[in-house]
Protein backbone atom coordinates (compact mmCIF):
# COMPACT_ATOMS: atom_id res chain seq x y z
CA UNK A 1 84.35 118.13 94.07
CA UNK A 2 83.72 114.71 92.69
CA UNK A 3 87.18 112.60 93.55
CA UNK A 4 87.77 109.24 91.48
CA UNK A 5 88.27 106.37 93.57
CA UNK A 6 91.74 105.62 92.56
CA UNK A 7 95.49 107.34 93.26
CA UNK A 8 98.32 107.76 91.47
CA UNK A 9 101.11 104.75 92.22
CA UNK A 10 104.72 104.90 92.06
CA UNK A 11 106.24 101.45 90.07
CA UNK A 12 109.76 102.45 92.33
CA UNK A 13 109.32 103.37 95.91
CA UNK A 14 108.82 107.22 96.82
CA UNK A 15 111.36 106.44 100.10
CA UNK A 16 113.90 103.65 101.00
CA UNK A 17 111.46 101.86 102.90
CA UNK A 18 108.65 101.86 100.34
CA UNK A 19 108.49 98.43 97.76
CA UNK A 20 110.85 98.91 94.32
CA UNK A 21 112.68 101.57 95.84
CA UNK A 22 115.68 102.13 93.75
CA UNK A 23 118.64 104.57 95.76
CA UNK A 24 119.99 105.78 92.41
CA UNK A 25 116.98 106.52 90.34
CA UNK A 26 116.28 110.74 90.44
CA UNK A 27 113.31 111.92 91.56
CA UNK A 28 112.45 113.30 88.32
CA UNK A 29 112.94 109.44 86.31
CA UNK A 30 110.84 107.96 89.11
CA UNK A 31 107.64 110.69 88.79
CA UNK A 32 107.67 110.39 85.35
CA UNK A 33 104.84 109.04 83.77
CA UNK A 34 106.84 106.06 82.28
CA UNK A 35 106.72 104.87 85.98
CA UNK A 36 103.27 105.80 87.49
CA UNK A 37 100.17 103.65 87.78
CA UNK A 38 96.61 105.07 88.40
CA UNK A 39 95.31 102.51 91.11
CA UNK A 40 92.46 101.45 92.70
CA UNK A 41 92.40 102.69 96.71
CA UNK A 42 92.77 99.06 97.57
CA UNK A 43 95.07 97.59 94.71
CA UNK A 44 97.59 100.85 95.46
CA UNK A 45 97.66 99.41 99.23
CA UNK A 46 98.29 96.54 98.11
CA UNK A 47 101.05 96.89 95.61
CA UNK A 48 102.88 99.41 98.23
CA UNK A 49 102.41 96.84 101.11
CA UNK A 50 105.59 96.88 103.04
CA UNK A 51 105.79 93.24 103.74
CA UNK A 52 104.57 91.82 100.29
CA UNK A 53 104.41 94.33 97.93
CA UNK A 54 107.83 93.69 96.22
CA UNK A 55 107.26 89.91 96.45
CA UNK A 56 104.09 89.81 94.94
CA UNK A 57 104.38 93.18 92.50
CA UNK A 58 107.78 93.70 91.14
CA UNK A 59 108.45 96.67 89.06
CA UNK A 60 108.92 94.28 85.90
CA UNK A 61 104.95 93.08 86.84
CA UNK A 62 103.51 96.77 87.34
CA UNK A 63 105.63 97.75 83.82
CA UNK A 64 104.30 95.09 82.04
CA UNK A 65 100.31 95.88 83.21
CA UNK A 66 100.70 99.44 82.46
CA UNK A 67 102.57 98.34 78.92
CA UNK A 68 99.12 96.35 78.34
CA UNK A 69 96.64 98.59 79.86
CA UNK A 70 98.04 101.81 77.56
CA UNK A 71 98.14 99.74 74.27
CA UNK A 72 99.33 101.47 71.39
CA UNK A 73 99.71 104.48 73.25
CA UNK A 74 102.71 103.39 75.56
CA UNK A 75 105.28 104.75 73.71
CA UNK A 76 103.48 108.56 73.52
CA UNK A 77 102.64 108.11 76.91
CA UNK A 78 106.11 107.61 78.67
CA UNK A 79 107.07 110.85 77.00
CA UNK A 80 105.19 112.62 79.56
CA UNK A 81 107.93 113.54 81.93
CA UNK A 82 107.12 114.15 85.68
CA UNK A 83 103.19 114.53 86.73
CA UNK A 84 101.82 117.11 89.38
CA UNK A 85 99.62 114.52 91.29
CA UNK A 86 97.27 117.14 92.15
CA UNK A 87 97.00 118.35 89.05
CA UNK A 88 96.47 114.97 87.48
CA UNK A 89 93.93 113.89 90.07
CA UNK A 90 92.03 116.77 89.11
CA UNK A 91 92.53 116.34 85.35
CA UNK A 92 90.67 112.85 85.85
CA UNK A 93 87.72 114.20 87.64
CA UNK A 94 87.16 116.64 84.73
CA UNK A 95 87.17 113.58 82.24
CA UNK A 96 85.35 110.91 83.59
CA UNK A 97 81.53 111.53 84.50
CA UNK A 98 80.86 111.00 88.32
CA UNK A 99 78.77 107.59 89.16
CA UNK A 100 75.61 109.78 90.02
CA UNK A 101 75.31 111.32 86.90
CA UNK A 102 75.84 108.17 85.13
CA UNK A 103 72.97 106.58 87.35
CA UNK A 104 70.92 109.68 86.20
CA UNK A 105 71.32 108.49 82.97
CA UNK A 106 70.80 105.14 82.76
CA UNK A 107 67.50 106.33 84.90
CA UNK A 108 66.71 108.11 82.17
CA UNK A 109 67.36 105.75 79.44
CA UNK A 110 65.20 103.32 81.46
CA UNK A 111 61.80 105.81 81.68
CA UNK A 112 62.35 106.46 78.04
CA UNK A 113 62.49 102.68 76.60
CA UNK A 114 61.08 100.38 79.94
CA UNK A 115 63.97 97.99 79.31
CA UNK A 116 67.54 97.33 79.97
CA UNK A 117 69.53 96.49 77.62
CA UNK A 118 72.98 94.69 77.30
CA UNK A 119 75.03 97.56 77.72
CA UNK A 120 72.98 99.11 80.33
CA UNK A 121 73.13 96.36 82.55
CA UNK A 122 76.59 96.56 82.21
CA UNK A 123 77.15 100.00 83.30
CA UNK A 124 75.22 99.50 86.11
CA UNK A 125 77.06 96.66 87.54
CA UNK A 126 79.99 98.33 87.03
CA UNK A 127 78.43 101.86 89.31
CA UNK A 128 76.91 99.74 91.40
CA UNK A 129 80.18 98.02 92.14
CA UNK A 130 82.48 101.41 92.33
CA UNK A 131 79.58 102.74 94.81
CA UNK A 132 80.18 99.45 96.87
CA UNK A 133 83.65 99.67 96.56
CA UNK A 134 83.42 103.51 97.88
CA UNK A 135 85.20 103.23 101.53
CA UNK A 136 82.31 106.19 102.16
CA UNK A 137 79.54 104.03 101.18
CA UNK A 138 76.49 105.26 99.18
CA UNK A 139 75.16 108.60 99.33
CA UNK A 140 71.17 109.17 100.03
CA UNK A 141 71.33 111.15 96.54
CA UNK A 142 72.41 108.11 94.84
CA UNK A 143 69.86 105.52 97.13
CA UNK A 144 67.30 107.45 95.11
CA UNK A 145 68.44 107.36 91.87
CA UNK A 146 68.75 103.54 92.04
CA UNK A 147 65.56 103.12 94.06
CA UNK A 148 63.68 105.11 91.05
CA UNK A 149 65.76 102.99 88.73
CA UNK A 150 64.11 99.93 90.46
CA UNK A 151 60.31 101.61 90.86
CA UNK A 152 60.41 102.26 86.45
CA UNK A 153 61.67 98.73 86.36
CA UNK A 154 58.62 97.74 88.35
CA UNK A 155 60.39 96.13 91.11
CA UNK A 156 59.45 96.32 94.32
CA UNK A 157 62.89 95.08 96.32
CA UNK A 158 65.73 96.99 96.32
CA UNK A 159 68.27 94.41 96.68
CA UNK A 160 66.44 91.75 94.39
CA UNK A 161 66.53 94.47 91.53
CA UNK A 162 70.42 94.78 92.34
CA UNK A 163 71.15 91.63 92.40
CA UNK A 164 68.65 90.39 88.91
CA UNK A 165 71.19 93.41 87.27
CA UNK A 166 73.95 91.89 88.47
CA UNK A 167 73.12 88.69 87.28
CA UNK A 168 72.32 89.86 84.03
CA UNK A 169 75.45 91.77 83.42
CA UNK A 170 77.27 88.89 84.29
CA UNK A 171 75.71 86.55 81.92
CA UNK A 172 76.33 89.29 79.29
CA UNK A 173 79.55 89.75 79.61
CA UNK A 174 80.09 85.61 79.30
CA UNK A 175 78.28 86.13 76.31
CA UNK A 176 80.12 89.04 75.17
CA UNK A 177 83.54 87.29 76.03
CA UNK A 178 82.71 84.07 73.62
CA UNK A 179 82.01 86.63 70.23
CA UNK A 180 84.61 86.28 68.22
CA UNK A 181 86.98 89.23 67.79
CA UNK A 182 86.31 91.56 64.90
């Protein structure tokens, strides 16, 4: 089963030793959803680091990013009492579409039109970068989607291909970051 590369992260410690750990908060307050952050592998060891996480992430920091992260949807949100991590985990691989199929697609998009667009580039900066991230590294299934990505591109290196996408989504996104706001 396709797994998301993040985990579910408490704002106040699961145990007395863990960072924000408050004694009198219930079990139920602190697994509610009010108080849960879905984290990045490396960010969640970060934040829960014994020595610095505290220091550097205090409860009133992770409250405010989830505030800003959820928007206008903060206040439905925190209704959601207590989350079945499980559960949840699995509810997130249902909704988001796995890296390789998204690869597939922008594949696809790329036979069909011969260029790559804003957007495009985009998105694949952004797989590329979650398949670099992946602690298991890159799949052979997914080495051949991007290599045929590169062959309809009419590349003929691997990593130059990579890198002329990443360069391109990067000087989108500056470009996309100085329109003005609608």
């Amino acid at each position: 089963m396709y797994r998301k590369n993040v985990q579910i992260a408490h704002i106040y410690g699961v145990r007395p030793s863990a960072p924000r750990y408050m004694s009198g908060m219930p079990d139920s307050e602190r697994d509610a959803f009010r108080h849960l952050l879905l984290l990045c592998l490396p960010h969640h060891a970060e934040v829960d680091d014994r020595r610095t996480g505290e220091r550097l992430y205090p409860a009133e920091v992770l409250l405010e990013w989830k505030r800003k992260h959820e928007g206008d949807n903060n206040a439905e949100l925190s209704r959601i009492g207590p989350v079945d991590e499980d559960a949840f985990m699995e509810y997130v691989a249902e909704i988001f579409e796995p890296p390789l199929k998204r690869l597939e697609s922008i594949a696809d998009r790329l036979e069909q039109t011969g260029t790559l667009n804003a957007s495009t580039a985009v998105e694949l900066r952004g797989i590329v970068s979650a398949l670099a991230d992946n602690p298991v590294g890159l799949d052979a299934r997914s080495v051949r989607i991007l290599a045929d990505a590169v062959d309809r591109l009419g590349g003929t290196s691997f990593s130059r291909t990579v890198a002329h996408f990443s360069e391109a989504a990067a000087v989108m996104a500056r470009a996309v970051r100085r329109l003005p706001e609608r």
